Amino acid sequence: MFSIRAAAYSYSESGTPALDGVDLEIEQGEWVALVGANGSGKSTLAKICNALLAPTQGTCFVMGLDASDPQNTSAIRQNVALVFQNPEDQIVASIVEEDVAFGPENLGLPPDEIRRRVDRALLLTDLELYRARGSYSLSGGQKQRLALAGALALEPDALLLDESTSMLDPEGRDSFLSCLGELNRRGMTILQITHRMEEAALAGRIVVMESGRVAWDGPPPDFFDGGYLRWSFEEPPEMALHHALLTRGLIPQGTKPGVEDMLEALCL
Amino acid sequence: MPIVADNISYAYNVGTSAESVALRGVSFTVERGEWVSVVGHTGSGKSTLAQHLNLLLTPRSGSVSIDGAEAKPGSGESRVARRRVGLVFQYPETQFFAETVRAEIEFAPSNWGVSGGALKACVDEAVSASGLDPALLESNPFALSGGQRRRVAIASVIAMRPDYLVLDEPTAGLDAAGIRELIQFLSGVRDAGLGVVQVTHDLRSALSYSDRILVLENGSRVVSGTPEFVARHIIDNPVRGLVIPPVVRFADALRKKGMNVPLICEVDEMVRAIGIYKERNKKCGS
């Protein structure tokens, strides 16, 4: 789906490069979590995957198309949807359903097809009740779901999500993530930028960015097996608790980190 | 002297088919030197409440007073209110417009007529308070990373020298290190005597760091009080969109076994309490 070779990108000629030689292959149907500190190049990489930026060095091929060739831009954008960090950046219409219809309308689809896609996107994002509401009267989390609905209405093959759950409450995040899971099972490729380790754990693969390069790449269990501490990601407190109980021999090896699992193993 | 919101109600798009009630008779107080978190589900009215605190919105009914003076729009007090209550929006960095970080931070105080050495002092103070690297002052704000931009945005509000700082989802999009630094910064300004209001959906951080918490659900107040009190209430009466952090549930289970740990506590405290408990009642395997 994405084939990135030695890609580099600088926002200005003098500054430090945002990407500094990235090699990354992502297959169709994969769900990849892209993690790393602020400024490590995650968002830049996502923009390159969507042909929003062209690498200053190296190459990025999307579905076999060279993303640096302007002739391929429109084909790439139709198949690879990018959902930004801040939903306000991509809401264009004043009414929810009109905003979702904007993408399909621009593709020149027939009205029936547009309606079908809008209905489906609103259903998937749990926004049906809000379809006639003003886009700008929605809360932050609702706007974030609206931005996702707008992307889904394009029915893309791949979804690039840049911190797209940052404003959702825990319930909203759970429903957003289970929606992603469902889309992924149906074959959608997902590249998800996140700071939340609980979310990264749901992906099939974790890629760690550091100073514009890929610093680690592998499956979540290997990452959480202590490896992530090297990059100073926040350890969820329940993982810290699990670790502390194991180290002190209060729970047997192999106990899962869930609250109930740990309590049961403690045999209080 | 506090900000007091007394029984305020607000609705968007009044009189149209899209009318939606955002706040229903909410009362709220924040004192100087206190950190209050406002939590609730998406659409619970958190941001709407925050925007009332500096008169960006005015209540349909009820009142907001700042340090004892009722704040009404268009009045002299409203100008003063805007200056006293610094509001940091969600994703504040999207509102940058200046070419350098310095110009961005100078904008608000220079609008208030501050100039020359006093303006420079305002900027320096804001930069140091927000932990921004002074070397970045001449940089283009758009060339900074997400964490740095957030800090510039907060510094530009701090430069007005407000008495209260109201932040809407200030940690959204920050990495773990950025969140830690921001929390340290907010504790610092609280300790320096500012009133801090943090709107967040992150119950875990609200329970860990704030002095008091207000919980909203569908525009109404559900409960407010100390983190311990609020956690207790939410465990016993679940609130839409809020999930009790796993470690708090764990602490609650330990307390039910008679262990003497607070609901909001460190992992070490819990592990120590379990060790003592186990010594005392050797049940398993004995």
mmCIF file with all atom_site columns, C-alpha atoms in Angstrom, chain A residues 35-205:
data_model
loop_
_atom_site.group_PDB
_atom_site.id
_atom_site.type_symbol
_atom_site.label_atom_id
_atom_site.label_alt_id
_atom_site.label_comp_id
_atom_site.label_asym_id
_atom_site.label_entity_id
_atom_site.label_seq_id
_atom_site.pdbx_PDB_ins_code
_atom_site.Cartn_x
_atom_site.Cartn_y
_atom_site.Cartn_z
_atom_site.occupancy
_atom_site.B_iso_or_equiv
_atom_site.pdbx_formal_charge
_atom_site.auth_seq_id
_atom_site.auth_comp_id
_atom_site.auth_asym_id
_atom_site.auth_atom_id
_atom_site.pdbx_PDB_model_num
ATOM 1   C CA . VAL A 1 35  ? 4.207   6.667  17.817  1.00 0.00 ? 35  VAL A CA 1
ATOM 2   C CA . GLY A 1 36  ? 6.960   9.050  18.891  1.00 0.00 ? 36  GLY A CA 1
ATOM 3   C CA . ALA A 1 37  ? 7.599   12.344 20.660  1.00 0.00 ? 37  ALA A CA 1
ATOM 4   C CA . ASN A 1 38  ? 6.220   15.684 19.408  1.00 0.00 ? 38  ASN A CA 1
ATOM 5   C CA . GLY A 1 39  ? 8.476   16.761 16.559  1.00 0.00 ? 39  GLY A CA 1
ATOM 6   C CA . SER A 1 40  ? 9.689   13.265 15.679  1.00 0.00 ? 40  SER A CA 1
ATOM 7   C CA . GLY A 1 41  ? 8.213   13.445 12.166  1.00 0.00 ? 41  GLY A CA 1
ATOM 8   C CA . LYS A 1 42  ? 4.969   11.462 12.536  1.00 0.00 ? 42  LYS A CA 1
ATOM 9   C CA . SER A 1 43  ? 2.634   14.059 11.008  1.00 0.00 ? 43  SER A CA 1
ATOM 10  C CA . THR A 1 44  ? 5.094   14.833 8.212   1.00 0.00 ? 44  THR A CA 1
ATOM 11  C CA . LEU A 1 45  ? 5.226   11.149 7.331   1.00 0.00 ? 45  LEU A CA 1
ATOM 12  C CA . ALA A 1 46  ? 1.416   10.969 7.216   1.00 0.00 ? 46  ALA A CA 1
ATOM 13  C CA . LYS A 1 47  ? 1.302   13.974 4.890   1.00 0.00 ? 47  LYS A CA 1
ATOM 14  C CA . ILE A 1 48  ? 3.796   12.311 2.579   1.00 0.00 ? 48  ILE A CA 1
ATOM 15  C CA . CYS A 1 49  ? 1.628   9.180  2.477   1.00 0.00 ? 49  CYS A CA 1
ATOM 16  C CA . ASN A 1 50  ? -1.267  11.347 1.288   1.00 0.00 ? 50  ASN A CA 1
ATOM 17  C CA . ALA A 1 51  ? 0.827   13.263 -1.274  1.00 0.00 ? 51  ALA A CA 1
ATOM 18  C CA . LEU A 1 52  ? 0.158   16.444 0.671   1.00 0.00 ? 52  LEU A CA 1
ATOM 19  C CA . LEU A 1 53  ? 3.933   16.839 0.862   1.00 0.00 ? 53  LEU A CA 1
ATOM 20  C CA . ALA A 1 54  ? 6.492   15.378 -1.536  1.00 0.00 ? 54  ALA A CA 1
ATOM 21  C CA . PRO A 1 55  ? 9.712   14.048 -0.015  1.00 0.00 ? 55  PRO A CA 1
ATOM 22  C CA . THR A 1 56  ? 12.684  16.345 -0.701  1.00 0.00 ? 56  THR A CA 1
ATOM 23  C CA . GLN A 1 57  ? 14.807  13.210 -1.054  1.00 0.00 ? 57  GLN A CA 1
ATOM 24  C CA . GLY A 1 58  ? 13.924  9.558  -1.497  1.00 0.00 ? 58  GLY A CA 1
ATOM 25  C CA . THR A 1 59  ? 10.611  8.191  -2.740  1.00 0.00 ? 59  THR A CA 1
ATOM 26  C CA . CYS A 1 60  ? 7.098   7.352  -1.584  1.00 0.00 ? 60  CYS A CA 1
ATOM 27  C CA . PHE A 1 61  ? 4.942   5.006  -3.654  1.00 0.00 ? 61  PHE A CA 1
ATOM 28  C CA . VAL A 1 62  ? 1.258   4.690  -2.790  1.00 0.00 ? 62  VAL A CA 1
ATOM 29  C CA . MET A 1 63  ? -0.497  1.694  -4.374  1.00 0.00 ? 63  MET A CA 1
ATOM 30  C CA . GLY A 1 64  ? 2.372   1.590  -6.835  1.00 0.00 ? 64  GLY A CA 1
ATOM 31  C CA . LEU A 1 65  ? 1.950   5.262  -7.779  1.00 0.00 ? 65  LEU A CA 1
ATOM 32  C CA . ASP A 1 66  ? 4.811   7.701  -7.297  1.00 0.00 ? 66  ASP A CA 1
ATOM 33  C CA . ALA A 1 67  ? 3.484   10.259 -4.784  1.00 0.00 ? 67  ALA A CA 1
ATOM 34  C CA . SER A 1 68  ? 5.960   12.885 -6.043  1.00 0.00 ? 68  SER A CA 1
ATOM 35  C CA . ASP A 1 69  ? 4.340   12.919 -9.481  1.00 0.00 ? 69  ASP A CA 1
ATOM 36  C CA . PRO A 1 70  ? 1.557   15.549 -9.476  1.00 0.00 ? 70  PRO A CA 1
ATOM 37  C CA . GLN A 1 71  ? -0.374  13.462 -12.010 1.00 0.00 ? 71  GLN A CA 1
ATOM 38  C CA . ASN A 1 72  ? -0.931  10.831 -9.318  1.00 0.00 ? 72  ASN A CA 1
ATOM 39  C CA . THR A 1 73  ? -2.013  13.232 -6.586  1.00 0.00 ? 73  THR A CA 1
ATOM 40  C CA . SER A 1 74  ? -5.728  13.027 -7.210  1.00 0.00 ? 74  SER A CA 1
ATOM 41  C CA . ALA A 1 75  ? -5.784  9.211  -7.476  1.00 0.00 ? 75  ALA A CA 1
ATOM 42  C CA . ILE A 1 76  ? -3.812  8.949  -4.230  1.00 0.00 ? 76  ILE A CA 1
ATOM 43  C CA . ARG A 1 77  ? -6.017  11.398 -2.325  1.00 0.00 ? 77  ARG A CA 1
ATOM 44  C CA . GLN A 1 78  ? -9.160  9.540  -3.414  1.00 0.00 ? 78  GLN A CA 1
ATOM 45  C CA . ASN A 1 79  ? -7.849  6.313  -1.995  1.00 0.00 ? 79  ASN A CA 1
ATOM 46  C CA . VAL A 1 80  ? -5.957  7.564  1.024   1.00 0.00 ? 80  VAL A CA 1
ATOM 47  C CA . ALA A 1 81  ? -7.914  9.790  3.397   1.00 0.00 ? 81  ALA A CA 1
ATOM 48  C CA . LEU A 1 82  ? -6.155  11.879 6.010   1.00 0.00 ? 82  LEU A CA 1
ATOM 49  C CA . VAL A 1 83  ? -7.921  12.923 9.215   1.00 0.00 ? 83  VAL A CA 1
ATOM 50  C CA . PHE A 1 84  ? -6.104  15.764 10.903  1.00 0.00 ? 84  PHE A CA 1
ATOM 51  C CA . GLN A 1 85  ? -5.412  16.358 14.543  1.00 0.00 ? 85  GLN A CA 1
ATOM 52  C CA . ASN A 1 86  ? -7.677  19.356 14.798  1.00 0.00 ? 86  ASN A CA 1
ATOM 53  C CA . PRO A 1 87  ? -11.137 18.692 13.356  1.00 0.00 ? 87  PRO A CA 1
ATOM 54  C CA . GLU A 1 88  ? -11.719 22.425 12.818  1.00 0.00 ? 88  GLU A CA 1
ATOM 55  C CA . ASP A 1 89  ? -9.108  22.230 10.048  1.00 0.00 ? 89  ASP A CA 1
ATOM 56  C CA . GLN A 1 90  ? -11.294 20.074 7.880   1.00 0.00 ? 90  GLN A CA 1
ATOM 57  C CA . ILE A 1 91  ? -14.911 20.938 8.518   1.00 0.00 ? 91  ILE A CA 1
ATOM 58  C CA . VAL A 1 92  ? -16.102 22.839 5.467   1.00 0.00 ? 92  VAL A CA 1
ATOM 59  C CA . ALA A 1 93  ? -19.910 22.960 5.562   1.00 0.00 ? 93  ALA A CA 1
ATOM 60  C CA . SER A 1 94  ? -22.204 24.471 8.135   1.00 0.00 ? 94  SER A CA 1
ATOM 61  C CA . ILE A 1 95  ? -24.536 21.455 8.411   1.00 0.00 ? 95  ILE A CA 1
ATOM 62  C CA . VAL A 1 96  ? -23.266 18.037 9.492   1.00 0.00 ? 96  VAL A CA 1
ATOM 63  C CA . GLU A 1 97  ? -24.642 15.973 6.591   1.00 0.00 ? 97  GLU A CA 1
ATOM 64  C CA . GLU A 1 98  ? -23.561 18.553 4.034   1.00 0.00 ? 98  GLU A CA 1
ATOM 65  C CA . ASP A 1 99  ? -20.057 18.423 5.445   1.00 0.00 ? 99  ASP A CA 1
ATOM 66  C CA . VAL A 1 100 ? -19.955 14.639 5.079   1.00 0.00 ? 100 VAL A CA 1
ATOM 67  C CA . ALA A 1 101 ? -21.345 14.920 1.524   1.00 0.00 ? 101 ALA A CA 1
ATOM 68  C CA . PHE A 1 102 ? -18.659 17.391 0.481   1.00 0.00 ? 102 PHE A CA 1
ATOM 69  C CA . GLY A 1 103 ? -16.045 14.763 -0.471  1.00 0.00 ? 103 GLY A CA 1
ATOM 70  C CA . PRO A 1 104 ? -18.351 12.467 -2.480  1.00 0.00 ? 104 PRO A CA 1
ATOM 71  C CA . GLU A 1 105 ? -19.933 15.486 -4.206  1.00 0.00 ? 105 GLU A CA 1
ATOM 72  C CA . ASN A 1 106 ? -16.494 16.583 -5.320  1.00 0.00 ? 106 ASN A CA 1
ATOM 73  C CA . LEU A 1 107 ? -15.913 13.140 -6.777  1.00 0.00 ? 107 LEU A CA 1
ATOM 74  C CA . GLY A 1 108 ? -18.922 13.813 -9.019  1.00 0.00 ? 108 GLY A CA 1
ATOM 75  C CA . LEU A 1 109 ? -20.908 10.823 -7.743  1.00 0.00 ? 109 LEU A CA 1
ATOM 76  C CA . PRO A 1 110 ? -24.654 10.464 -8.478  1.00 0.00 ? 110 PRO A CA 1
ATOM 77  C CA . PRO A 1 111 ? -27.010 11.763 -5.732  1.00 0.00 ? 111 PRO A CA 1
ATOM 78  C CA . ASP A 1 112 ? -28.163 8.262  -4.678  1.00 0.00 ? 112 ASP A CA 1
ATOM 79  C CA . GLU A 1 113 ? -24.597 7.151  -4.157  1.00 0.00 ? 113 GLU A CA 1
ATOM 80  C CA . ILE A 1 114 ? -23.780 10.314 -2.220  1.00 0.00 ? 114 ILE A CA 1
ATOM 81  C CA . ARG A 1 115 ? -26.778 9.710  0.057   1.00 0.00 ? 115 ARG A CA 1
ATOM 82  C CA . ARG A 1 116 ? -25.770 6.088  0.606   1.00 0.00 ? 116 ARG A CA 1
ATOM 83  C CA . ARG A 1 117 ? -22.228 7.086  1.525   1.00 0.00 ? 117 ARG A CA 1
ATOM 84  C CA . VAL A 1 118 ? -23.320 9.876  3.851   1.00 0.00 ? 118 VAL A CA 1
ATOM 85  C CA . ASP A 1 119 ? -25.761 7.556  5.655   1.00 0.00 ? 119 ASP A CA 1
ATOM 86  C CA . ARG A 1 120 ? -23.097 4.891  6.045   1.00 0.00 ? 120 ARG A CA 1
ATOM 87  C CA . ALA A 1 121 ? -20.447 7.332  7.305   1.00 0.00 ? 121 ALA A CA 1
ATOM 88  C CA . LEU A 1 122 ? -22.859 8.886  9.830   1.00 0.00 ? 122 LEU A CA 1
ATOM 89  C CA . LEU A 1 123 ? -23.884 5.429  11.011  1.00 0.00 ? 123 LEU A CA 1
ATOM 90  C CA . LEU A 1 124 ? -20.284 4.268  11.439  1.00 0.00 ? 124 LEU A CA 1
ATOM 91  C CA . THR A 1 125 ? -19.359 7.371  13.409  1.00 0.00 ? 125 THR A CA 1
ATOM 92  C CA . ASP A 1 126 ? -22.519 7.403  15.495  1.00 0.00 ? 126 ASP A CA 1
ATOM 93  C CA . LEU A 1 127 ? -23.575 10.832 14.272  1.00 0.00 ? 127 LEU A CA 1
ATOM 94  C CA . GLU A 1 128 ? -26.978 10.008 12.749  1.00 0.00 ? 128 GLU A CA 1
ATOM 95  C CA . LEU A 1 129 ? -28.819 11.985 15.397  1.00 0.00 ? 129 LEU A CA 1
ATOM 96  C CA . TYR A 1 130 ? -26.760 15.056 14.566  1.00 0.00 ? 130 TYR A CA 1
ATOM 97  C CA . ARG A 1 131 ? -27.095 15.017 10.772  1.00 0.00 ? 131 ARG A CA 1
ATOM 98  C CA . ALA A 1 132 ? -29.167 18.199 10.587  1.00 0.00 ? 132 ALA A CA 1
ATOM 99  C CA . ARG A 1 133 ? -27.200 20.037 13.282  1.00 0.00 ? 133 ARG A CA 1
ATOM 100 C CA . GLY A 1 134 ? -24.858 22.951 12.663  1.00 0.00 ? 134 GLY A CA 1
ATOM 101 C CA . SER A 1 135 ? -21.300 21.641 12.289  1.00 0.00 ? 135 SER A CA 1
ATOM 102 C CA . TYR A 1 136 ? -19.942 24.418 14.463  1.00 0.00 ? 136 TYR A CA 1
ATOM 103 C CA . SER A 1 137 ? -22.384 23.820 17.298  1.00 0.00 ? 137 SER A CA 1
ATOM 104 C CA . LEU A 1 138 ? -20.916 20.349 17.838  1.00 0.00 ? 138 LEU A CA 1
ATOM 105 C CA . SER A 1 139 ? -18.557 19.689 20.717  1.00 0.00 ? 139 SER A CA 1
ATOM 106 C CA . GLY A 1 140 ? -14.863 18.982 20.155  1.00 0.00 ? 140 GLY A CA 1
ATOM 107 C CA . GLY A 1 141 ? -15.310 15.218 20.251  1.00 0.00 ? 141 GLY A CA 1
ATOM 108 C CA . GLN A 1 142 ? -18.347 15.310 17.957  1.00 0.00 ? 142 GLN A CA 1
ATOM 109 C CA . LYS A 1 143 ? -16.379 17.425 15.484  1.00 0.00 ? 143 LYS A CA 1
ATOM 110 C CA . GLN A 1 144 ? -13.626 14.859 15.565  1.00 0.00 ? 144 GLN A CA 1
ATOM 111 C CA . ARG A 1 145 ? -16.137 12.155 14.632  1.00 0.00 ? 145 ARG A CA 1
ATOM 112 C CA . LEU A 1 146 ? -17.496 14.425 11.898  1.00 0.00 ? 146 LEU A CA 1
ATOM 113 C CA . ALA A 1 147 ? -13.989 14.773 10.443  1.00 0.00 ? 147 ALA A CA 1
ATOM 114 C CA . LEU A 1 148 ? -13.731 10.971 10.398  1.00 0.00 ? 148 LEU A CA 1
ATOM 115 C CA . ALA A 1 149 ? -17.168 10.670 8.762   1.00 0.00 ? 149 ALA A CA 1
ATOM 116 C CA . GLY A 1 150 ? -16.036 13.074 6.025   1.00 0.00 ? 150 GLY A CA 1
ATOM 117 C CA . ALA A 1 151 ? -13.024 10.838 5.360   1.00 0.00 ? 151 ALA A CA 1
ATOM 118 C CA . LEU A 1 152 ? -15.052 7.616  5.410   1.00 0.00 ? 152 LEU A CA 1
ATOM 119 C CA . ALA A 1 153 ? -17.543 9.009  2.894   1.00 0.00 ? 153 ALA A CA 1
ATOM 120 C CA . LEU A 1 154 ? -14.696 8.932  0.360   1.00 0.00 ? 154 LEU A CA 1
ATOM 121 C CA . GLU A 1 155 ? -14.667 5.143  0.932   1.00 0.00 ? 155 GLU A CA 1
ATOM 122 C CA . PRO A 1 156 ? -10.878 5.108  0.841   1.00 0.00 ? 156 PRO A CA 1
ATOM 123 C CA . ASP A 1 157 ? -8.618  2.039  0.841   1.00 0.00 ? 157 ASP A CA 1
ATOM 124 C CA . ALA A 1 158 ? -6.432  3.561  3.517   1.00 0.00 ? 158 ALA A CA 1
ATOM 125 C CA . LEU A 1 159 ? -7.027  5.892  6.411   1.00 0.00 ? 159 LEU A CA 1
ATOM 126 C CA . LEU A 1 160 ? -4.320  8.121  7.916   1.00 0.00 ? 160 LEU A CA 1
ATOM 127 C CA . LEU A 1 161 ? -5.285  9.331  11.381  1.00 0.00 ? 161 LEU A CA 1
ATOM 128 C CA . ASP A 1 162 ? -3.260  12.071 13.020  1.00 0.00 ? 162 ASP A CA 1
ATOM 129 C CA . GLU A 1 163 ? -4.121  12.064 16.737  1.00 0.00 ? 163 GLU A CA 1
ATOM 130 C CA . SER A 1 164 ? -7.727  11.751 15.715  1.00 0.00 ? 164 SER A CA 1
ATOM 131 C CA . THR A 1 165 ? -8.996  10.587 19.095  1.00 0.00 ? 165 THR A CA 1
ATOM 132 C CA . SER A 1 166 ? -7.366  13.365 21.112  1.00 0.00 ? 166 SER A CA 1
ATOM 133 C CA . MET A 1 167 ? -10.626 15.110 21.960  1.00 0.00 ? 167 MET A CA 1
ATOM 134 C CA . LEU A 1 168 ? -12.878 12.118 22.484  1.00 0.00 ? 168 LEU A CA 1
ATOM 135 C CA . ASP A 1 169 ? -14.061 11.070 25.921  1.00 0.00 ? 169 ASP A CA 1
ATOM 136 C CA . PRO A 1 170 ? -13.267 7.454  26.914  1.00 0.00 ? 170 PRO A CA 1
ATOM 137 C CA . GLU A 1 171 ? -16.633 6.211  25.688  1.00 0.00 ? 171 GLU A CA 1
ATOM 138 C CA . GLY A 1 172 ? -16.288 8.084  22.398  1.00 0.00 ? 172 GLY A CA 1
ATOM 139 C CA . ARG A 1 173 ? -12.763 6.766  22.007  1.00 0.00 ? 173 ARG A CA 1
ATOM 140 C CA . ASP A 1 174 ? -13.884 3.179  22.547  1.00 0.00 ? 174 ASP A CA 1
ATOM 141 C CA . SER A 1 175 ? -16.585 3.479  19.907  1.00 0.00 ? 175 SER A CA 1
ATOM 142 C CA . PHE A 1 176 ? -14.174 5.229  17.522  1.00 0.00 ? 176 PHE A CA 1
ATOM 143 C CA . LEU A 1 177 ? -11.595 2.465  17.999  1.00 0.00 ? 177 LEU A CA 1
ATOM 144 C CA . SER A 1 178 ? -14.098 -0.343 17.567  1.00 0.00 ? 178 SER A CA 1
ATOM 145 C CA . CYS A 1 179 ? -15.246 1.396  14.373  1.00 0.00 ? 179 CYS A CA 1
ATOM 146 C CA . LEU A 1 180 ? -11.595 1.366  13.200  1.00 0.00 ? 180 LEU A CA 1
ATOM 147 C CA . GLY A 1 181 ? -11.331 -2.306 14.108  1.00 0.00 ? 181 GLY A CA 1
ATOM 148 C CA . GLU A 1 182 ? -14.392 -3.092 12.002  1.00 0.00 ? 182 GLU A CA 1
ATOM 149 C CA . LEU A 1 183 ? -13.069 -1.101 9.028   1.00 0.00 ? 183 LEU A CA 1
ATOM 150 C CA . ASN A 1 184 ? -9.707  -2.846 9.333   1.00 0.00 ? 184 ASN A CA 1
ATOM 151 C CA . ARG A 1 185 ? -11.381 -6.284 9.374   1.00 0.00 ? 185 ARG A CA 1
ATOM 152 C CA . ARG A 1 186 ? -13.104 -5.316 6.131   1.00 0.00 ? 186 ARG A CA 1
ATOM 153 C CA . GLY A 1 187 ? -9.673  -4.709 4.629   1.00 0.00 ? 187 GLY A CA 1
ATOM 154 C CA . MET A 1 188 ? -8.957  -1.046 5.224   1.00 0.00 ? 188 MET A CA 1
ATOM 155 C CA . THR A 1 189 ? -5.312  -0.108 5.761   1.00 0.00 ? 189 THR A CA 1
ATOM 156 C CA . ILE A 1 190 ? -4.923  2.146  8.804   1.00 0.00 ? 190 ILE A CA 1
ATOM 157 C CA . LEU A 1 191 ? -1.956  4.286  9.784   1.00 0.00 ? 191 LEU A CA 1
ATOM 158 C CA . GLN A 1 192 ? -2.755  5.798  13.138  1.00 0.00 ? 192 GLN A CA 1
ATOM 159 C CA . ILE A 1 193 ? -0.629  8.413  14.851  1.00 0.00 ? 193 ILE A CA 1
ATOM 160 C CA . THR A 1 194 ? -1.186  8.324  18.587  1.00 0.00 ? 194 THR A CA 1
ATOM 161 C CA . HIS A 1 195 ? 0.385   9.167  21.906  1.00 0.00 ? 195 HIS A CA 1
ATOM 162 C CA . ARG A 1 196 ? -1.843  6.767  23.760  1.00 0.00 ? 196 ARG A CA 1
ATOM 163 C CA . MET A 1 197 ? -0.182  3.442  24.391  1.00 0.00 ? 197 MET A CA 1
ATOM 164 C CA . GLU A 1 198 ? -3.559  1.792  25.049  1.00 0.00 ? 198 GLU A CA 1
ATOM 165 C CA . GLU A 1 199 ? -4.480  2.636  21.446  1.00 0.00 ? 199 GLU A CA 1
ATOM 166 C CA . ALA A 1 200 ? -1.162  1.554  19.984  1.00 0.00 ? 200 ALA A CA 1
ATOM 167 C CA . ALA A 1 201 ? -1.709  -1.828 21.661  1.00 0.00 ? 201 ALA A CA 1
ATOM 168 C CA . LEU A 1 202 ? -4.753  -2.415 19.410  1.00 0.00 ? 202 LEU A CA 1
ATOM 169 C CA . ALA A 1 203 ? -2.754  -2.129 16.183  1.00 0.00 ? 203 ALA A CA 1
ATOM 170 C CA . GLY A 1 204 ? -1.131  -5.079 14.459  1.00 0.00 ? 204 GLY A CA 1
ATOM 171 C CA . ARG A 1 205 ? 2.188   -3.285 14.304  1.00 0.00 ? 205 ARG A CA 1
#
